[in-house]
mmCIF file of C-alpha atoms in Angstrom:
data_model
loop_
_atom_site.group_PDB
_atom_site.id
_atom_site.type_symbol
_atom_site.label_atom_id
_atom_site.label_comp_id
_atom_site.label_asym_id
_atom_site.label_seq_id
_atom_site.Cartn_x
_atom_site.Cartn_y
_atom_site.Cartn_z
ATOM 1 C CA ALA A 1 0.906 0.496 4.562
ATOM 2 C CA GLN A 2 1.036 -2.035 6.089
ATOM 3 C CA SER A 3 3.162 -1.981 9.053
ATOM 4 C CA VAL A 4 4.437 -3.869 12.695
ATOM 5 C CA THR A 5 4.947 -2.519 16.387
ATOM 6 C CA GLN A 6 6.880 -4.069 18.863
ATOM 7 C CA PRO A 7 5.951 -1.610 21.952
ATOM 8 C CA ASP A 8 8.849 -3.262 24.111
ATOM 9 C CA ILE A 9 12.317 -3.043 22.514
ATOM 10 C CA HIS A 10 14.071 -5.165 25.479
ATOM 11 C CA ILE A 11 12.516 -7.665 28.498
ATOM 12 C CA THR A 12 14.100 -9.161 31.166
ATOM 13 C CA VAL A 13 11.938 -11.920 32.990
ATOM 14 C CA SER A 14 13.645 -14.264 35.672
ATOM 15 C CA GLU A 15 13.738 -18.131 34.818
ATOM 16 C CA GLY A 16 11.050 -19.689 35.104
ATOM 17 C CA ALA A 17 8.701 -16.955 35.191
ATOM 18 C CA SER A 18 5.526 -16.409 32.474
ATOM 19 C CA LEU A 19 6.896 -14.206 29.092
ATOM 20 C CA GLU A 20 4.209 -12.249 27.460
ATOM 21 C CA LEU A 21 5.342 -10.358 23.839
ATOM 22 C CA ARG A 22 3.511 -8.051 22.809
ATOM 23 C CA CYS A 23 3.099 -7.130 18.934
ATOM 24 C CA ASN A 24 0.298 -4.786 17.384
ATOM 25 C CA TYR A 25 -0.601 -4.769 13.500
ATOM 26 C CA SER A 26 -1.785 -2.198 10.480
ATOM 27 C CA TYR A 27 -3.649 -3.686 8.340
ATOM 28 C CA GLY A 28 -6.985 -3.738 6.712
ATOM 29 C CA ALA A 29 -8.031 -6.756 6.784
ATOM 30 C CA THR A 30 -6.774 -10.238 8.466
ATOM 31 C CA PRO A 31 -3.190 -10.698 7.820
ATOM 32 C CA TYR A 32 -0.749 -13.554 8.459
ATOM 33 C CA LEU A 33 1.230 -13.421 10.908
ATOM 34 C CA PHE A 34 4.640 -15.274 12.154
ATOM 35 C CA TRP A 35 6.484 -15.199 14.993
ATOM 36 C CA TYR A 36 10.345 -15.851 14.931
ATOM 37 C CA VAL A 37 13.143 -16.105 17.139
ATOM 38 C CA GLN A 38 16.743 -15.112 16.204
ATOM 39 C CA SER A 39 19.460 -16.170 18.932
ATOM 40 C CA PRO A 40 22.975 -13.905 18.516
ATOM 41 C CA GLY A 41 24.269 -14.526 15.585
ATOM 42 C CA GLN A 42 21.851 -17.068 13.779
ATOM 43 C CA GLY A 43 19.500 -17.042 11.386
ATOM 44 C CA LEU A 44 15.763 -16.643 12.267
ATOM 45 C CA GLN A 45 13.843 -20.319 13.188
ATOM 46 C CA LEU A 46 10.102 -19.870 12.860
ATOM 47 C CA LEU A 47 7.916 -20.531 16.232
ATOM 48 C CA LEU A 48 4.415 -20.318 15.004
ATOM 49 C CA LYS A 49 2.100 -18.469 12.452
ATOM 50 C CA TYR A 50 -1.346 -17.729 11.555
ATOM 51 C CA PHE A 51 -3.324 -17.294 8.246
ATOM 52 C CA SER A 52 -7.029 -18.696 10.120
ATOM 53 C CA GLY A 53 -8.769 -20.498 12.465
ATOM 54 C CA ASP A 54 -8.716 -21.009 15.411
ATOM 55 C CA THR A 55 -7.105 -17.824 16.852
ATOM 56 C CA LEU A 56 -4.678 -19.535 19.813
ATOM 57 C CA VAL A 57 -1.638 -20.870 18.102
ATOM 58 C CA GLN A 58 0.797 -22.990 19.264
ATOM 59 C CA GLY A 59 4.537 -23.574 18.931
ATOM 60 C CA ILE A 60 7.873 -24.453 19.236
ATOM 61 C CA LYS A 61 9.445 -24.880 22.782
ATOM 62 C CA GLY A 62 6.466 -24.328 24.112
ATOM 63 C CA PHE A 63 5.508 -21.294 22.663
ATOM 64 C CA GLU A 64 1.798 -19.897 21.502
ATOM 65 C CA ALA A 65 -0.036 -16.947 20.574
ATOM 66 C CA GLU A 66 -3.269 -15.899 20.418
ATOM 67 C CA PHE A 67 -4.463 -14.019 17.169
ATOM 68 C CA LYS A 68 -6.792 -10.425 19.000
ATOM 69 C CA ARG A 69 -9.068 -9.270 15.838
ATOM 70 C CA SER A 70 -10.542 -6.278 17.502
ATOM 71 C CA GLN A 71 -6.999 -5.140 19.246
ATOM 72 C CA SER A 72 -5.231 -6.279 16.251
ATOM 73 C CA SER A 73 -2.475 -7.658 18.187
ATOM 74 C CA PHE A 74 -0.516 -11.313 18.180
ATOM 75 C CA ASN A 75 0.763 -11.641 21.364
ATOM 76 C CA LEU A 76 3.544 -14.610 22.116
ATOM 77 C CA ARG A 77 3.445 -16.484 25.367
ATOM 78 C CA LYS A 78 5.041 -19.035 27.406
ATOM 79 C CA PRO A 79 4.308 -20.214 30.710
ATOM 80 C CA SER A 80 7.847 -20.738 32.116
ATOM 81 C CA VAL A 81 10.801 -19.539 30.558
ATOM 82 C CA HIS A 82 14.057 -21.024 30.249
ATOM 83 C CA TRP A 83 17.552 -19.510 30.043
ATOM 84 C CA SER A 84 17.843 -20.997 27.054
ATOM 85 C CA ASP A 85 14.819 -18.533 25.760
ATOM 86 C CA ALA A 86 17.304 -15.678 25.569
ATOM 87 C CA ALA A 87 17.392 -14.091 22.016
ATOM 88 C CA GLU A 88 15.510 -11.367 19.243
ATOM 89 C CA TYR A 89 12.372 -12.104 19.037
ATOM 90 C CA PHE A 90 10.687 -10.447 16.244
ATOM 91 C CA CYS A 91 6.835 -10.521 15.101
ATOM 92 C CA ALA A 92 5.402 -10.049 10.926
ATOM 93 C CA VAL A 93 2.788 -9.726 8.744
ATOM 94 C CA GLU A 94 2.327 -11.252 5.357
ATOM 95 C CA LYS A 95 -0.189 -8.900 3.252
ATOM 96 C CA GLY A 96 -3.028 -11.866 1.910
ATOM 97 C CA ASN A 97 -0.417 -14.516 0.912
ATOM 98 C CA THR A 98 1.436 -12.159 -1.681
ATOM 99 C CA GLY A 99 5.453 -12.421 -0.504
ATOM 100 C CA LYS A 100 6.183 -9.997 1.444
ATOM 101 C CA LEU A 101 6.543 -10.339 4.584
ATOM 102 C CA ILE A 102 7.046 -7.265 7.281
ATOM 103 C CA PHE A 103 8.972 -7.382 10.439
ATOM 104 C CA GLY A 104 8.336 -5.820 13.600
ATOM 105 C CA GLN A 105 11.792 -4.287 15.462
ATOM 106 C CA GLY A 106 12.175 -6.974 17.885
ATOM 107 C CA THR A 107 12.405 -7.765 21.720
ATOM 108 C CA THR A 108 15.218 -8.809 22.641
ATOM 109 C CA LEU A 109 14.614 -11.123 25.413
ATOM 110 C CA GLN A 110 17.094 -11.265 29.125
ATOM 111 C CA VAL A 111 16.658 -14.805 31.112
ATOM 112 C CA LYS A 112 17.983 -13.997 34.886
ATOM 113 C CA PRO A 113 18.518 -17.374 36.468
ATOM 114 C CA ASN B 1 18.011 -30.804 0.786
ATOM 115 C CA ALA B 2 20.426 -28.170 2.238
ATOM 116 C CA GLY B 3 17.734 -25.632 2.830
ATOM 117 C CA VAL B 4 18.516 -21.649 1.912
ATOM 118 C CA THR B 5 22.107 -21.245 1.527
ATOM 119 C CA GLN B 6 23.821 -17.912 1.526
ATOM 120 C CA THR B 7 26.719 -16.786 -0.155
ATOM 121 C CA PRO B 8 28.967 -15.495 0.696
ATOM 122 C CA LYS B 9 29.106 -15.316 5.375
ATOM 123 C CA PHE B 10 31.674 -11.926 5.009
ATOM 124 C CA GLN B 11 32.802 -9.718 2.414
ATOM 125 C CA VAL B 12 34.269 -6.620 3.167
ATOM 126 C CA LEU B 13 33.405 -3.761 -0.173
ATOM 127 C CA LYS B 14 35.196 -0.522 -1.186
ATOM 128 C CA THR B 15 32.835 1.869 -1.320
ATOM 129 C CA GLY B 16 31.670 2.479 -5.373
ATOM 130 C CA GLN B 17 32.076 -1.498 -5.682
ATOM 131 C CA SER B 18 29.708 -3.747 -7.125
ATOM 132 C CA MET B 19 29.144 -7.254 -5.983
ATOM 133 C CA THR B 20 26.511 -10.293 -5.879
ATOM 134 C CA LEU B 21 24.886 -11.613 -2.922
ATOM 135 C CA GLN B 22 23.902 -15.676 -3.565
ATOM 136 C CA CYS B 23 20.651 -17.714 -2.345
ATOM 137 C CA ALA B 24 20.080 -20.811 -3.563
ATOM 138 C CA GLN B 25 17.555 -22.552 -2.128
ATOM 139 C CA ASP B 26 16.099 -26.844 -2.598
ATOM 140 C CA MET B 27 12.914 -26.947 -1.176
ATOM 141 C CA ASN B 28 11.041 -25.679 -4.666
ATOM 142 C CA HIS B 29 10.152 -22.891 -3.219
ATOM 143 C CA GLU B 30 8.320 -20.591 -5.282
ATOM 144 C CA TYR B 31 8.668 -17.485 -3.251
ATOM 145 C CA MET B 32 11.698 -15.314 -2.516
ATOM 146 C CA SER B 33 13.264 -12.471 -0.601
ATOM 147 C CA TRP B 34 15.675 -10.014 0.031
ATOM 148 C CA TYR B 35 16.161 -8.313 4.029
ATOM 149 C CA ARG B 36 18.478 -5.871 5.627
ATOM 150 C CA GLN B 37 19.146 -6.272 9.454
ATOM 151 C CA ASP B 38 19.882 -3.479 11.135
ATOM 152 C CA PRO B 39 20.379 -2.931 15.094
ATOM 153 C CA GLY B 40 17.316 -1.605 16.384
ATOM 154 C CA MET B 41 15.267 -1.848 12.848
ATOM 155 C CA GLY B 42 14.537 -5.212 12.733
ATOM 156 C CA LEU B 43 14.812 -6.933 9.063
ATOM 157 C CA ARG B 44 13.901 -4.800 6.007
ATOM 158 C CA LEU B 45 12.950 -5.763 3.004
ATOM 159 C CA ILE B 46 14.681 -5.476 0.458
ATOM 160 C CA HIS B 47 13.006 -7.060 -2.553
ATOM 161 C CA TYR B 48 10.966 -10.131 -3.392
ATOM 162 C CA SER B 49 9.595 -12.355 -5.830
ATOM 163 C CA VAL B 50 6.681 -15.158 -5.992
ATOM 164 C CA GLY B 51 8.323 -17.315 -9.333
ATOM 165 C CA ALA B 52 10.217 -17.624 -11.745
ATOM 166 C CA GLY B 53 10.625 -13.784 -13.825
ATOM 167 C CA ILE B 54 8.371 -12.192 -11.158
ATOM 168 C CA THR B 55 9.617 -9.130 -8.896
ATOM 169 C CA ASP B 56 8.781 -6.613 -7.330
ATOM 170 C CA GLN B 57 10.168 -4.045 -4.718
ATOM 171 C CA GLY B 58 10.507 -4.233 -0.914
ATOM 172 C CA GLU B 59 10.245 -1.348 1.654
ATOM 173 C CA VAL B 60 13.631 -0.551 0.661
ATOM 174 C CA PRO B 61 14.842 -1.030 -2.506
ATOM 175 C CA ASN B 62 17.243 1.989 -3.538
ATOM 176 C CA GLY B 63 20.377 0.950 -4.425
ATOM 177 C CA TYR B 64 19.680 -3.351 -4.513
ATOM 178 C CA ASN B 65 18.784 -5.013 -7.838
ATOM 179 C CA VAL B 66 17.112 -8.764 -8.307
ATOM 180 C CA SER B 67 16.630 -11.014 -10.899
ATOM 181 C CA ARG B 68 15.062 -14.684 -10.849
ATOM 182 C CA SER B 69 15.965 -17.006 -13.527
ATOM 183 C CA THR B 70 15.314 -19.913 -11.924
ATOM 184 C CA THR B 71 13.131 -20.824 -8.990
ATOM 185 C CA GLU B 72 16.015 -21.913 -6.874
ATOM 186 C CA ASP B 73 17.949 -18.889 -6.962
ATOM 187 C CA PHE B 74 17.987 -15.131 -6.700
ATOM 188 C CA PRO B 75 20.907 -13.591 -6.286
ATOM 189 C CA LEU B 76 21.127 -10.005 -5.081
ATOM 190 C CA ARG B 77 23.159 -7.203 -7.063
ATOM 191 C CA LEU B 78 24.950 -3.940 -5.102
ATOM 192 C CA LEU B 79 25.815 -1.816 -7.950
ATOM 193 C CA SER B 80 27.924 0.219 -5.914
ATOM 194 C CA ALA B 81 28.368 0.168 -2.833
ATOM 195 C CA ALA B 82 28.232 3.125 0.137
ATOM 196 C CA PRO B 83 28.485 3.046 3.635
ATOM 197 C CA SER B 84 24.996 3.086 4.657
ATOM 198 C CA GLN B 85 24.870 -0.761 3.029
ATOM 199 C CA THR B 86 26.308 -1.820 5.815
ATOM 200 C CA SER B 87 24.501 -4.593 7.568
ATOM 201 C CA VAL B 88 23.445 -8.092 7.582
ATOM 202 C CA TYR B 89 21.497 -9.807 4.489
ATOM 203 C CA PHE B 90 19.611 -12.476 4.929
ATOM 204 C CA CYS B 91 17.198 -14.603 2.106
ATOM 205 C CA ALA B 92 14.324 -16.476 3.002
ATOM 206 C CA SER B 93 12.143 -18.327 0.591
ATOM 207 C CA SER B 94 8.408 -20.287 1.175
ATOM 208 C CA TYR B 95 5.884 -22.973 -0.511
ATOM 209 C CA GLY B 96 3.357 -21.350 -0.409
ATOM 210 C CA GLY B 97 3.934 -18.390 2.084
ATOM 211 C CA GLY B 98 1.923 -17.285 4.934
ATOM 212 C CA ALA B 99 -0.894 -19.827 3.477
ATOM 213 C CA GLY B 100 2.174 -22.710 3.187
ATOM 214 C CA ASN B 101 4.758 -23.646 4.986
ATOM 215 C CA GLY B 102 6.169 -19.909 6.255
ATOM 216 C CA TYR B 103 9.418 -19.011 5.594
ATOM 217 C CA THR B 104 12.587 -20.702 5.560
ATOM 218 C CA PHE B 105 15.683 -18.057 5.957
ATOM 219 C CA GLY B 106 19.813 -18.726 5.148
ATOM 220 C CA SER B 107 22.201 -18.412 7.921
ATOM 221 C CA GLY B 108 22.754 -14.316 6.638
ATOM 222 C CA THR B 109 25.650 -12.619 4.713
ATOM 223 C CA ARG B 110 27.330 -9.763 6.814
ATOM 224 C CA LEU B 111 28.703 -6.847 4.575
ATOM 225 C CA THR B 112 30.515 -3.870 5.491
ATOM 226 C CA VAL B 113 31.597 -0.971 2.953
ATOM 227 C CA VAL B 114 34.465 0.931 3.783
#
């Protein structure tokens, strides 16, 4: 069965510092990979996705993610964090194009002024 | 274009009651799915559908029922509510899944079972 692991439950960074959120997946073939962000009390917003092609994916709000097949990882990065980036971030995997989207447990990002 | 609409936004049920959470989308998306979100658990897939008349179970289907008679609607039924079903429920839809435009989420329904 496919699974998604986000090893960091909670991360705190200073405003202006760089950010990397980790995501590892377990799946036999190349999955479709997503990063979503959720602000408190809100729904989920798609930051970026990967399903083929260039392994470095650019998303909205200055985020990017890199797919590394050898490490089964899809880590999210941002070079300079803003206070408004404080939220919960979810990595998700879809097996093929089946409509079956599986989420990691989420990482809560806190931004210090 | 309203996106994904979930109703109601809040609901309190008594143990044993039944109810239906509504989900509608006006984007002609063939994929629709239901998730529940609990603290520390992320979002867990309950049921999903790849088109009208086609549904399948996700990770946590017990206690929930779905049907998909139209492309636009994907209601989630709680047959006999239990306190363990207290959660925030999200509906999502997509045109083409991961190979398409990704998944759009509704704003959620907060359900409390007492």
